[in-house]
GROMACS .gro file of C-alpha atoms in nm:
model
  476
    1MET     CA    1  28.185  -3.492  -1.481
    2MET     CA    2  28.032  -3.164  -1.600
    3LYS     CA    3  28.264  -2.886  -1.710
    4VAL     CA    4  28.249  -2.522  -1.812
    5SER     CA    5  28.366  -2.399  -2.152
    6ARG     CA    6  28.495  -2.045  -2.147
    7LYS     CA    7  28.448  -2.026  -2.530
    8ASP     CA    8  28.075  -2.085  -2.490
    9GLU     CA    9  27.891  -1.753  -2.488
   10ARG     CA   10  27.599  -1.895  -2.289
   11PRO     CA   11  27.576  -1.835  -1.912
   12ILE     CA   12  27.761  -2.095  -1.703
   13TRP     CA   13  27.444  -2.218  -1.533
   14MET     CA   14  27.283  -2.282  -1.874
   15GLN     CA   15  27.587  -2.483  -1.993
   16LEU     CA   16  27.573  -2.697  -1.681
   17LEU     CA   17  27.195  -2.738  -1.698
   18ASP     CA   18  27.215  -2.871  -2.055
   19GLN     CA   19  27.482  -3.117  -1.953
   20ALA     CA   20  27.278  -3.234  -1.655
   21ILE     CA   21  26.967  -3.285  -1.869
   22HIS     CA   22  27.174  -3.480  -2.122
   23ASN     CA   23  27.309  -3.701  -1.843
   24ILE     CA   24  26.958  -3.776  -1.719
   25LYS     CA   25  26.805  -3.837  -2.066
   26SER     CA   26  27.090  -4.060  -2.181
   27GLY     CA   27  27.080  -4.269  -1.860
   28ILE     CA   28  27.422  -4.162  -1.735
   29TRP     CA   29  27.226  -4.049  -1.429
   30PRO     CA   30  26.966  -4.326  -1.388
   31PRO     CA   31  26.631  -4.286  -1.206
   32GLY     CA   32  26.685  -4.271  -0.829
   33GLU     CA   33  27.046  -4.155  -0.865
   34LEU     CA   34  27.146  -3.922  -0.578
   35LEU     CA   35  27.301  -3.603  -0.710
   36ILE     CA   36  27.620  -3.467  -0.558
   37PRO     CA   37  27.544  -3.196  -0.297
   38SER     CA   38  27.558  -2.848  -0.444
   39ARG     CA   39  27.851  -2.729  -0.230
   40GLU     CA   40  28.065  -3.032  -0.324
   41LEU     CA   41  27.976  -3.018  -0.697
   42ALA     CA   42  28.055  -2.645  -0.707
   43HIS     CA   43  28.401  -2.715  -0.563
   44LEU     CA   44  28.465  -2.997  -0.816
   45ILE     CA   45  28.366  -2.786  -1.119
   46GLY     CA   46  28.518  -2.463  -0.993
   47VAL     CA   47  28.205  -2.248  -0.987
   48SER     CA   48  28.004  -2.079  -0.713
   49ARG     CA   49  27.756  -2.278  -0.513
   50SER     CA   50  27.475  -2.037  -0.618
   51THR     CA   51  27.533  -2.140  -0.982
   52ILE     CA   52  27.484  -2.508  -0.895
   53GLN     CA   53  27.175  -2.420  -0.692
   54ILE     CA   54  27.022  -2.249  -0.998
   55VAL     CA   55  27.090  -2.563  -1.202
   56TYR     CA   56  26.931  -2.791  -0.938
   57GLU     CA   57  26.629  -2.563  -0.906
   58GLU     CA   58  26.576  -2.573  -1.281
   59LEU     CA   59  26.601  -2.954  -1.286
   60LEU     CA   60  26.347  -2.974  -1.008
   61SER     CA   61  26.103  -2.727  -1.169
   62ARG     CA   62  26.117  -2.916  -1.500
   63GLY     CA   63  26.049  -3.250  -1.330
   64TYR     CA   64  26.385  -3.412  -1.393
   65THR     CA   65  26.455  -3.446  -1.020
   66VAL     CA   66  26.273  -3.488  -0.689
   67THR     CA   67  26.389  -3.375  -0.351
   68SER     CA   68  26.323  -3.442   0.016
   69ARG     CA   69  26.464  -3.307   0.338
   70ARG     CA   70  26.652  -3.620   0.431
   71GLY     CA   71  26.703  -3.788   0.094
   72GLY     CA   72  26.872  -3.502  -0.095
   73THR     CA   73  26.808  -3.450  -0.468
   74ARG     CA   74  26.752  -3.760  -0.683
   75VAL     CA   75  26.676  -3.821  -1.053
   76SER     CA   76  26.302  -3.869  -1.099
   77GLU     CA   77  26.127  -4.170  -1.265
   78TRP     CA   78  26.024  -3.962  -1.571
   79ASN     CA   79  26.195  -4.181  -1.829
   80GLN     CA   80  25.995  -4.487  -1.725
   81VAL     CA   81  25.686  -4.310  -1.858
   82THR     CA   82  25.835  -4.183  -2.183
   83GLY     CA   83  26.084  -4.459  -2.262
   84SER     CA   84  25.842  -4.715  -2.404
   85THR     CA   85  25.650  -4.472  -2.627
   86LYS     CA   86  25.971  -4.328  -2.765
   87GLU     CA   87  26.053  -4.658  -2.935
   88LEU     CA   88  25.698  -4.721  -3.065
   89ILE     CA   89  25.581  -4.382  -3.189
   90THR     CA   90  25.803  -4.190  -3.433
   91TYR     CA   91  25.549  -3.934  -3.554
   92GLY     CA   92  25.296  -3.689  -3.412
   93PRO     CA   93  24.916  -3.684  -3.447
   94ILE     CA   94  24.797  -3.695  -3.808
   95PRO     CA   95  24.564  -3.407  -3.906
   96PRO     CA   96  24.216  -3.529  -4.003
   97SER     CA   97  24.118  -3.553  -4.366
   98LEU     CA   98  23.911  -3.246  -4.462
   99PRO     CA   99  23.806  -3.301  -4.824
  100LEU     CA  100  23.549  -3.019  -4.809
  101LEU     CA  101  23.816  -2.773  -4.699
  102ASN     CA  102  24.064  -2.888  -4.959
  103THR     CA  103  23.806  -2.870  -5.235
  104ALA     CA  104  23.698  -2.520  -5.130
  105VAL     CA  105  24.055  -2.390  -5.117
  106ASP     CA  106  24.130  -2.540  -5.459
  107GLN     CA  107  23.820  -2.373  -5.601
  108LEU     CA  108  23.924  -2.043  -5.439
  109HIS     CA  109  24.268  -2.069  -5.601
  110ASP     CA  110  24.101  -2.147  -5.934
  111TRP     CA  111  23.880  -1.842  -5.900
  112PHE     CA  112  24.177  -1.619  -5.823
  113ARG     CA  113  24.388  -1.809  -6.078
  114GLY     CA  114  24.624  -1.862  -5.784
  115LYS     CA  115  24.781  -2.176  -5.933
  116GLU     CA  116  24.925  -1.979  -6.223
  117HIS     CA  117  25.240  -1.800  -6.111
  118ARG     CA  118  25.347  -1.713  -6.462
  119GLU     CA  119  25.430  -1.348  -6.516
  120VAL     CA  120  25.208  -1.178  -6.774
  121ASP     CA  121  25.219  -0.850  -6.963
  122ILE     CA  122  24.853  -0.763  -6.905
  123ASP     CA  123  24.635  -0.895  -6.621
  124PHE     CA  124  24.260  -0.823  -6.645
  125SER     CA  125  24.212  -0.906  -6.277
  126PRO     CA  126  23.859  -0.842  -6.144
  127HIS     CA  127  23.976  -0.882  -5.785
  128GLU     CA  128  24.207  -0.588  -5.717
  129PRO     CA  129  24.153  -0.209  -5.719
  130TYR     CA  130  24.378   0.067  -5.845
  131LEU     CA  131  24.647   0.189  -5.605
  132ASP     CA  132  24.902   0.464  -5.645
  133ASP     CA  133  25.183   0.640  -5.459
  134GLN     CA  134  24.945   0.913  -5.342
  135PHE     CA  135  24.733   0.658  -5.157
  136GLN     CA  136  25.043   0.504  -4.997
  137LYS     CA  137  25.167   0.846  -4.889
  138HIS     CA  138  24.838   0.940  -4.720
  139TRP     CA  139  24.799   0.595  -4.562
  140ARG     CA  140  25.151   0.622  -4.417
  141GLN     CA  141  25.068   0.967  -4.277
  142SER     CA  142  24.753   0.827  -4.112
  143PHE     CA  143  24.948   0.534  -3.970
  144LEU     CA  144  25.215   0.755  -3.822
  145HIS     CA  145  24.958   0.998  -3.677
  146ALA     CA  146  24.757   0.712  -3.528
  147SER     CA  147  25.072   0.560  -3.376
  148ALA     CA  148  25.174   0.889  -3.218
  149ALA     CA  149  24.828   0.977  -3.088
  150MET     CA  150  24.736   0.644  -2.930
  151ASP     CA  151  24.764   0.597  -2.554
  152LEU     CA  152  24.822   0.285  -2.343
  153SER     CA  153  24.450   0.212  -2.313
  154SER     CA  154  24.439   0.148  -2.689
  155TRP     CA  155  24.645  -0.169  -2.640
  156ALA     CA  156  24.384  -0.333  -2.413
  157TYR     CA  157  24.130  -0.587  -2.538
  158GLY     CA  158  23.891  -0.402  -2.768
  159ASN     CA  159  23.523  -0.389  -2.845
  160PRO     CA  160  23.408  -0.699  -3.038
  161TYR     CA  161  23.186  -0.468  -3.246
  162GLY     CA  162  23.499  -0.283  -3.357
  163PHE     CA  163  23.662   0.050  -3.275
  164THR     CA  164  23.377   0.291  -3.199
  165PRO     CA  165  23.518   0.602  -3.372
  166LEU     CA  166  23.569   0.398  -3.689
  167ARG     CA  167  23.211   0.268  -3.679
  168GLU     CA  168  23.093   0.630  -3.634
  169GLU     CA  169  23.284   0.729  -3.952
  170ILE     CA  170  23.132   0.434  -4.140
  171GLN     CA  171  22.786   0.532  -4.006
  172ARG     CA  172  22.827   0.884  -4.149
  173TYR     CA  173  22.958   0.755  -4.483
  174LEU     CA  174  22.669   0.509  -4.527
  175SER     CA  175  22.415   0.777  -4.443
  176LEU     CA  176  22.553   1.037  -4.683
  177GLU     CA  177  22.669   0.814  -4.970
  178ARG     CA  178  22.437   0.512  -4.964
  179GLY     CA  179  22.121   0.637  -4.791
  180ILE     CA  180  22.156   0.386  -4.507
  181HIS     CA  181  22.055   0.546  -4.178
  182ILE     CA  182  22.154   0.331  -3.885
  183GLN     CA  183  22.310   0.347  -3.534
  184THR     CA  184  22.661   0.241  -3.448
  185ASN     CA  185  22.533  -0.067  -3.263
  186GLN     CA  186  22.407  -0.189  -3.602
  187ILE     CA  187  22.762  -0.203  -3.739
  188LEU     CA  188  23.011  -0.485  -3.674
  189LEU     CA  189  23.365  -0.467  -3.812
  190THR     CA  190  23.519  -0.779  -3.966
  191SER     CA  191  23.835  -0.868  -4.162
  192GLY     CA  192  23.667  -0.919  -4.503
  193ALA     CA  193  23.355  -1.050  -4.675
  194GLN     CA  194  23.448  -1.413  -4.607
  195HIS     CA  195  23.490  -1.337  -4.236
  196SER     CA  196  23.148  -1.161  -4.239
  197ILE     CA  197  22.979  -1.455  -4.409
  198ASP     CA  198  23.142  -1.701  -4.172
  199LEU     CA  199  23.019  -1.503  -3.868
  200ILE     CA  200  22.668  -1.491  -4.012
  201ALA     CA  201  22.670  -1.868  -4.064
  202GLN     CA  202  22.782  -1.925  -3.707
  203SER     CA  203  22.549  -1.671  -3.551
  204LEU     CA  204  22.221  -1.677  -3.743
  205LEU     CA  205  22.203  -2.020  -3.907
  206SER     CA  206  22.199  -2.381  -3.790
  207ASP     CA  207  22.385  -2.681  -3.927
  208GLY     CA  208  22.205  -2.810  -4.236
  209ASP     CA  209  22.003  -2.493  -4.304
  210THR     CA  210  21.928  -2.427  -4.673
  211ILE     CA  211  22.068  -2.110  -4.820
  212SER     CA  212  22.030  -1.975  -5.175
  213VAL     CA  213  22.314  -1.816  -5.375
  214GLU     CA  214  22.348  -1.660  -5.718
  215ASP     CA  215  22.474  -1.892  -5.993
  216PRO     CA  216  22.704  -1.764  -6.138
  217GLY     CA  217  22.798  -1.572  -5.827
  218PHE     CA  218  23.052  -1.503  -5.554
  219PRO     CA  219  23.241  -1.831  -5.495
  220ALA     CA  220  23.370  -1.743  -5.146
  221SER     CA  221  23.010  -1.704  -5.026
  222TRP     CA  222  22.903  -2.060  -5.098
  223MET     CA  223  23.242  -2.206  -5.003
  224ALA     CA  224  23.224  -2.051  -4.656
  225MET     CA  225  22.862  -2.160  -4.611
  226LYS     CA  226  22.927  -2.517  -4.728
  227TYR     CA  227  23.219  -2.546  -4.490
  228ARG     CA  228  22.990  -2.443  -4.207
  229GLY     CA  229  22.755  -2.729  -4.290
  230MET     CA  230  22.490  -2.540  -4.488
  231ASN     CA  231  22.286  -2.684  -4.774
  232VAL     CA  232  22.379  -2.447  -5.056
  233VAL     CA  233  22.129  -2.421  -5.342
  234PRO     CA  234  22.218  -2.233  -5.663
  235VAL     CA  235  21.971  -1.980  -5.812
  236PRO     CA  236  22.008  -1.877  -6.177
  237VAL     CA  237  22.084  -1.518  -6.281
  238ASP     CA  238  21.941  -1.354  -6.594
  239GLU     CA  239  21.959  -1.003  -6.741
  240TYR     CA  240  21.746  -0.871  -6.448
  241GLY     CA  241  21.954  -1.034  -6.174
  242LEU     CA  242  21.868  -1.318  -5.937
  243VAL     CA  243  21.559  -1.516  -6.052
  244VAL     CA  244  21.359  -1.490  -5.730
  245GLU     CA  245  21.107  -1.759  -5.832
  246HIS     CA  246  21.389  -2.016  -5.820
  247ILE     CA  247  21.487  -1.949  -5.458
  248HIS     CA  248  21.450  -2.272  -5.260
  249PRO     CA  249  21.120  -2.271  -5.063
  250GLN     CA  250  21.298  -2.368  -4.740
  251SER     CA  251  21.578  -2.118  -4.778
  252LYS     CA  252  21.674  -1.942  -4.455
  253LEU     CA  253  21.904  -1.696  -4.632
  254THR     CA  254  21.962  -1.560  -4.979
  255PHE     CA  255  22.296  -1.412  -5.085
  256VAL     CA  256  22.279  -1.143  -5.356
  257THR     CA  257  22.495  -0.875  -5.521
  258PRO     CA  258  22.213  -0.652  -5.649
  259SER     CA  259  22.403  -0.337  -5.740
  260HIS     CA  260  22.654  -0.514  -5.966
  261GLN     CA  261  22.613  -0.891  -5.991
  262CYS     CA  262  22.943  -1.049  -5.888
  263ALA     CA  263  23.000  -1.247  -6.209
  264VAL     CA  264  22.760  -1.140  -6.481
  265GLY     CA  265  22.766  -0.775  -6.376
  266VAL     CA  266  22.397  -0.699  -6.428
  267VAL     CA  267  22.199  -0.466  -6.204
  268MET     CA  268  21.908  -0.627  -6.024
  269SER     CA  269  21.584  -0.474  -6.156
  270GLU     CA  270  21.347  -0.290  -5.919
  271PRO     CA  271  21.063  -0.547  -5.966
  272ARG     CA  272  21.304  -0.826  -5.870
  273ARG     CA  273  21.423  -0.629  -5.568
  274GLN     CA  274  21.068  -0.578  -5.443
  275GLN     CA  275  20.990  -0.944  -5.512
  276LEU     CA  276  21.294  -1.055  -5.310
  277LEU     CA  277  21.221  -0.820  -5.021
  278HIS     CA  278  20.855  -0.927  -5.006
  279LYS     CA  279  20.960  -1.294  -5.002
  280ALA     CA  280  21.210  -1.240  -4.721
  281VAL     CA  281  20.954  -1.057  -4.504
  282GLN     CA  282  20.678  -1.309  -4.576
  283GLU     CA  283  20.898  -1.615  -4.504
  284GLN     CA  284  21.102  -1.448  -4.227
  285SER     CA  285  21.432  -1.526  -4.398
  286TRP     CA  286  21.756  -1.333  -4.423
  287ILE     CA  287  21.908  -1.148  -4.720
  288ILE     CA  288  22.280  -1.086  -4.740
  289GLU     CA  289  22.332  -0.781  -4.961
  290ASP     CA  290  22.694  -0.768  -5.075
  291ASP     CA  291  22.752  -0.410  -5.195
  292TYR     CA  292  23.115  -0.471  -5.285
  293ASP     CA  293  23.173  -0.217  -5.566
  294SER     CA  294  22.854  -0.014  -5.605
  295GLU     CA  295  23.043   0.311  -5.537
  296PHE     CA  296  23.173   0.298  -5.893
  297ARG     CA  297  22.873   0.370  -6.119
  298TYR     CA  298  22.908   0.506  -6.474
  299ARG     CA  299  22.546   0.547  -6.585
  300GLY     CA  300  22.259   0.708  -6.398
  301GLU     CA  301  22.215   0.782  -6.031
  302PRO     CA  302  22.350   0.566  -5.746
  303LEU     CA  303  22.123   0.269  -5.680
  304SER     CA  304  21.925   0.238  -5.356
  305THR     CA  305  22.019  -0.046  -5.125
  306LEU     CA  306  21.798  -0.334  -5.012
  307ILE     CA  307  21.871  -0.261  -4.647
  308SER     CA  308  21.741   0.096  -4.682
  309GLN     CA  309  21.410  -0.051  -4.804
  310GLU     CA  310  21.387  -0.350  -4.567
  311PRO     CA  311  21.619  -0.309  -4.268
  312ASN     CA  312  21.474  -0.590  -4.055
  313ASN     CA  313  21.560  -0.880  -4.289
  314THR     CA  314  21.876  -0.753  -4.460
  315LEU     CA  315  22.241  -0.791  -4.363
  316TYR     CA  316  22.444  -0.545  -4.562
  317LEU     CA  317  22.813  -0.615  -4.636
  318MET     CA  318  23.053  -0.335  -4.716
  319SER     CA  319  23.426  -0.374  -4.766
  320PHE     CA  320  23.727  -0.148  -4.800
  321SER     CA  321  23.895  -0.414  -5.016
  322LYS     CA  322  23.757  -0.272  -5.340
  323MET     CA  323  23.720   0.089  -5.222
  324ILE     CA  324  24.080   0.115  -5.100
  325ALA     CA  325  24.293  -0.203  -5.087
  326PRO     CA  326  24.246  -0.574  -4.999
  327GLY     CA  327  24.546  -0.559  -4.767
  328ILE     CA  328  24.360  -0.337  -4.521
  329ARG     CA  329  24.136  -0.631  -4.429
  330ILE     CA  330  23.858  -0.425  -4.275
  331SER     CA  331  23.493  -0.472  -4.369
  332ALA     CA  332  23.160  -0.424  -4.196
  333VAL     CA  333  22.829  -0.607  -4.150
  334VAL     CA  334  22.526  -0.381  -4.105
  335GLY     CA  335  22.191  -0.514  -3.983
  336PRO     CA  336  21.924  -0.520  -3.716
  337VAL     CA  337  22.039  -0.452  -3.360
  338GLU     CA  338  21.962  -0.804  -3.230
  339ALA     CA  339  22.132  -0.979  -3.521
  340ILE     CA  340  22.448  -0.768  -3.498
  341ALA     CA  341  22.458  -0.826  -3.120
  342GLN     CA  342  22.452  -1.202  -3.187
  343LEU     CA  343  22.737  -1.166  -3.440
  344ALA     CA  344  22.932  -0.962  -3.182
  345ARG     CA  345  22.897  -1.237  -2.920
  346VAL     CA  346  23.035  -1.497  -3.163
  347GLN     CA  347  23.308  -1.252  -3.263
  348GLU     CA  348  23.401  -1.204  -2.896
  349LEU     CA  349  23.421  -1.581  -2.845
  350THR     CA  350  23.614  -1.676  -3.160
  351TYR     CA  351  23.808  -1.374  -3.288
  352ARG     CA  352  23.779  -1.123  -3.001
  353HIS     CA  353  23.834  -0.811  -3.213
  354LEU     CA  354  24.028  -0.673  -3.510
  355PRO     CA  355  24.388  -0.541  -3.477
  356ILE     CA  356  24.369  -0.194  -3.325
  357MET     CA  357  24.639  -0.022  -3.536
  358ASP     CA  358  24.455  -0.096  -3.863
  359GLN     CA  359  24.136   0.045  -3.717
  360LEU     CA  360  24.305   0.357  -3.581
  361THR     CA  361  24.480   0.421  -3.915
  362LEU     CA  362  24.159   0.381  -4.118
  363THR     CA  363  23.973   0.608  -3.877
  364HIS     CA  364  24.229   0.883  -3.928
  365PHE     CA  365  24.233   0.817  -4.303
  366ILE     CA  366  23.857   0.873  -4.328
  367LYS     CA  367  23.824   1.149  -4.068
  368ASN     CA  368  24.093   1.365  -4.230
  369GLY     CA  369  23.936   1.347  -4.576
  370HIS     CA  370  24.192   1.113  -4.738
  371PHE     CA  371  23.930   0.848  -4.806
  372MET     CA  372  23.685   1.069  -4.997
  373ARG     CA  373  23.970   1.232  -5.192
  374HIS     CA  374  24.095   0.883  -5.279
  375MET     CA  375  23.745   0.781  -5.388
  376ARG     CA  376  23.711   1.086  -5.615
  377ARG     CA  377  24.051   1.022  -5.768
  378VAL     CA  378  23.997   0.653  -5.838
  379ARG     CA  379  23.645   0.712  -5.974
  380ASN     CA  380  23.800   0.931  -6.242
  381VAL     CA  381  24.062   0.667  -6.315
  382TYR     CA  382  23.797   0.393  -6.339
  383ARG     CA  383  23.572   0.602  -6.559
  384ARG     CA  384  23.852   0.644  -6.814
  385ARG     CA  385  23.949   0.277  -6.800
  386HIS     CA  386  23.586   0.165  -6.821
  387GLU     CA  387  23.544   0.375  -7.136
  388ALA     CA  388  23.868   0.240  -7.281
  389MET     CA  389  23.757  -0.118  -7.216
  390THR     CA  390  23.414  -0.085  -7.375
  391LYS     CA  391  23.553   0.099  -7.678
  392ALA     CA  392  23.832  -0.159  -7.727
  393ILE     CA  393  23.591  -0.450  -7.704
  394MET     CA  394  23.360  -0.298  -7.966
  395ALA     CA  395  23.645  -0.183  -8.195
  396SER     CA  396  23.818  -0.521  -8.183
  397GLY     CA  397  23.510  -0.710  -8.297
  398LEU     CA  398  23.473  -0.900  -7.969
  399GLY     CA  399  23.152  -0.705  -7.898
  400GLY     CA  400  22.995  -0.838  -8.217
  401ARG     CA  401  23.101  -1.198  -8.154
  402PHE     CA  402  23.024  -1.212  -7.779
  403LYS     CA  403  22.767  -1.054  -7.547
  404LEU     CA  404  22.899  -0.770  -7.332
  405SER     CA  405  22.724  -0.706  -6.998
  406GLY     CA  406  22.785  -0.544  -6.661
  407VAL     CA  407  22.899  -0.208  -6.799
  408GLU     CA  408  22.690   0.024  -6.577
  409THR     CA  409  22.873  -0.025  -6.248
  410GLY     CA  410  23.183  -0.175  -6.086
  411LEU     CA  411  23.533  -0.273  -6.180
  412HIS     CA  412  23.469  -0.559  -6.420
  413MET     CA  413  23.244  -0.660  -6.709
  414LEU     CA  414  23.145  -0.994  -6.865
  415LEU     CA  415  23.223  -1.102  -7.219
  416GLU     CA  416  22.981  -1.392  -7.256
  417ALA     CA  417  23.008  -1.682  -7.505
  418GLU     CA  418  22.775  -1.966  -7.599
  419GLU     CA  419  22.747  -2.252  -7.347
  420SER     CA  420  22.930  -2.484  -7.590
  421TYR     CA  421  23.230  -2.252  -7.610
  422ASP     CA  422  23.569  -2.378  -7.479
  423GLU     CA  423  23.653  -2.089  -7.249
  424GLU     CA  424  23.941  -2.267  -7.075
  425THR     CA  425  24.137  -2.328  -7.399
  426VAL     CA  426  24.112  -1.960  -7.483
  427THR     CA  427  24.215  -1.868  -7.128
  428GLN     CA  428  24.529  -2.083  -7.152
  429SER     CA  429  24.612  -1.960  -7.503
  430ALA     CA  430  24.583  -1.600  -7.384
  431LEU     CA  431  24.811  -1.680  -7.089
  432GLN     CA  432  25.077  -1.809  -7.327
  433LYS     CA  433  25.053  -1.478  -7.512
  434GLY     CA  434  25.109  -1.283  -7.190
  435ILE     CA  435  24.746  -1.197  -7.115
  436ARG     CA  436  24.557  -1.323  -6.810
  437VAL     CA  437  24.179  -1.337  -6.840
  438TYR     CA  438  23.936  -1.489  -6.589
  439PRO     CA  439  23.689  -1.754  -6.713
  440LEU     CA  440  23.331  -1.760  -6.591
  441GLY     CA  441  23.349  -2.131  -6.495
  442PRO     CA  442  23.488  -2.084  -6.138
  443TYR     CA  443  23.195  -1.846  -6.063
  444CYS     CA  444  22.944  -2.121  -6.142
  445LEU     CA  445  22.791  -2.393  -5.923
  446GLU     CA  446  22.560  -2.564  -6.172
  447SER     CA  447  22.535  -2.299  -6.441
  448LYS     CA  448  22.681  -2.387  -6.779
  449ARG     CA  449  22.733  -2.027  -6.885
  450LYS     CA  450  23.068  -1.945  -7.044
  451GLY     CA  451  23.274  -1.634  -7.095
  452TRP     CA  452  23.536  -1.419  -6.928
  453VAL     CA  453  23.510  -1.176  -6.637
  454LEU     CA  454  23.737  -0.890  -6.734
  455GLY     CA  455  23.856  -0.641  -6.475
  456PHE     CA  456  24.007  -0.306  -6.569
  457ALA     CA  457  24.093  -0.137  -6.238
  458LYS     CA  458  24.466  -0.222  -6.248
  459VAL     CA  459  24.522  -0.189  -6.623
  460ASP     CA  460  24.596   0.149  -6.782
  461GLU     CA  461  24.416   0.263  -7.097
  462ALA     CA  462  24.699   0.181  -7.341
  463SER     CA  463  24.738  -0.169  -7.197
  464ILE     CA  464  24.361  -0.225  -7.206
  465GLU     CA  465  24.351  -0.146  -7.580
  466GLN     CA  466  24.654  -0.360  -7.651
  467GLY     CA  467  24.533  -0.655  -7.439
  468ILE     CA  468  24.182  -0.660  -7.585
  469HIS     CA  469  24.312  -0.650  -7.945
  470ARG     CA  470  24.559  -0.930  -7.870
  471LEU     CA  471  24.273  -1.132  -7.720
  472ALA     CA  472  24.063  -1.065  -8.029
  473GLU     CA  473  24.342  -1.193  -8.253
  474LEU     CA  474  24.335  -1.523  -8.062
  475ILE     CA  475  23.965  -1.594  -8.073
  476LEU     CA  476  23.814  -1.422  -8.378
   0.00000   0.00000   0.00000
């Protein structure tokens, strides 16, 4: 007999429902068993009839009972279906083996040094920008303003291209700062470079297409493309950038970082740029131009973009990860109208759109001048740290022993060794001394080049000098 516990905080009907389900599942009430009429059961338990009716309705809706006008309420035959499998199967479906995914994620962790959780004194990370309390204060202000100003319509499904006012702000920024003159329907917002690359693979390429990537280069680019079934072909990089002559003849797309090569740090020369653009037009192939940190240039004028010279074949990637913070997770793909429309259709099908609050906050952050003030402030910080890094490398003797490159632009530089050099041993030795450096190996597909990619954005000048001299003591 079911009973009510006055110590139980749950509603009475829920207590009785759980007991009834237990009775059915355990066989106390076997299939076909006629349940006691609701009026009679209510009298036996000492509750209202409406409470028992709620319990019976729940049992019926969940399929534990069946009812008829003349036959009353009976226990259904549900356990005859589930009983046999319960004894045979004790586990759920096993996820398929995905060796390509596991390999890619392991490589990504290796690139980020994500497997090393050891605390260090000095971390020359090339992945993260400088952040301070002033940024956080202004971002919080923008967030609160965006929250207060938004109306109910903002919570509806959004535009797969992204929030229009934010794309308008990006359009103005690209026109003024990068010389890229486009319309808002040529901008698609994404949640990062990897998301952008993945969308491009789904939208503009077919399974098995050949794509060419820099080697050394941006690991996430070829990992995403390989996972989407592309034939990834490495192309060597020299002191002038990507060696265009080595691009695969059947390549449908070439991924480049011309303003500051992702690993080596060199700037792609103008003859190479023209050669690459001519090849793309002639062979009707795509170029992905990843302009991830070109805003931070220390020598000469800002470099022109490939998309401003050849807009019909170039897909331009910009990201706020390096300009502001990786946690914002807002980037953009810029390209021809038809190509961006295709990306938007895939976006609508697979991701729908980006979170609206992040877009509203960033829009306010840019529109109210916080973004440009932040950029001016961090440029000054980076200029000082860039100078401290180059001076420390030369003063420590590392500049005489190794080749220093990538010093014109960006937030990292390369200290390159001979191909026979054991970069990993030095990396581990430095880690034991409290210094984290980033070997060139994880940036390479087939290249045998060795060295360390050293970032300076998150390291102050005193720590840069100390870290470089401690590194020199280890390897000189």
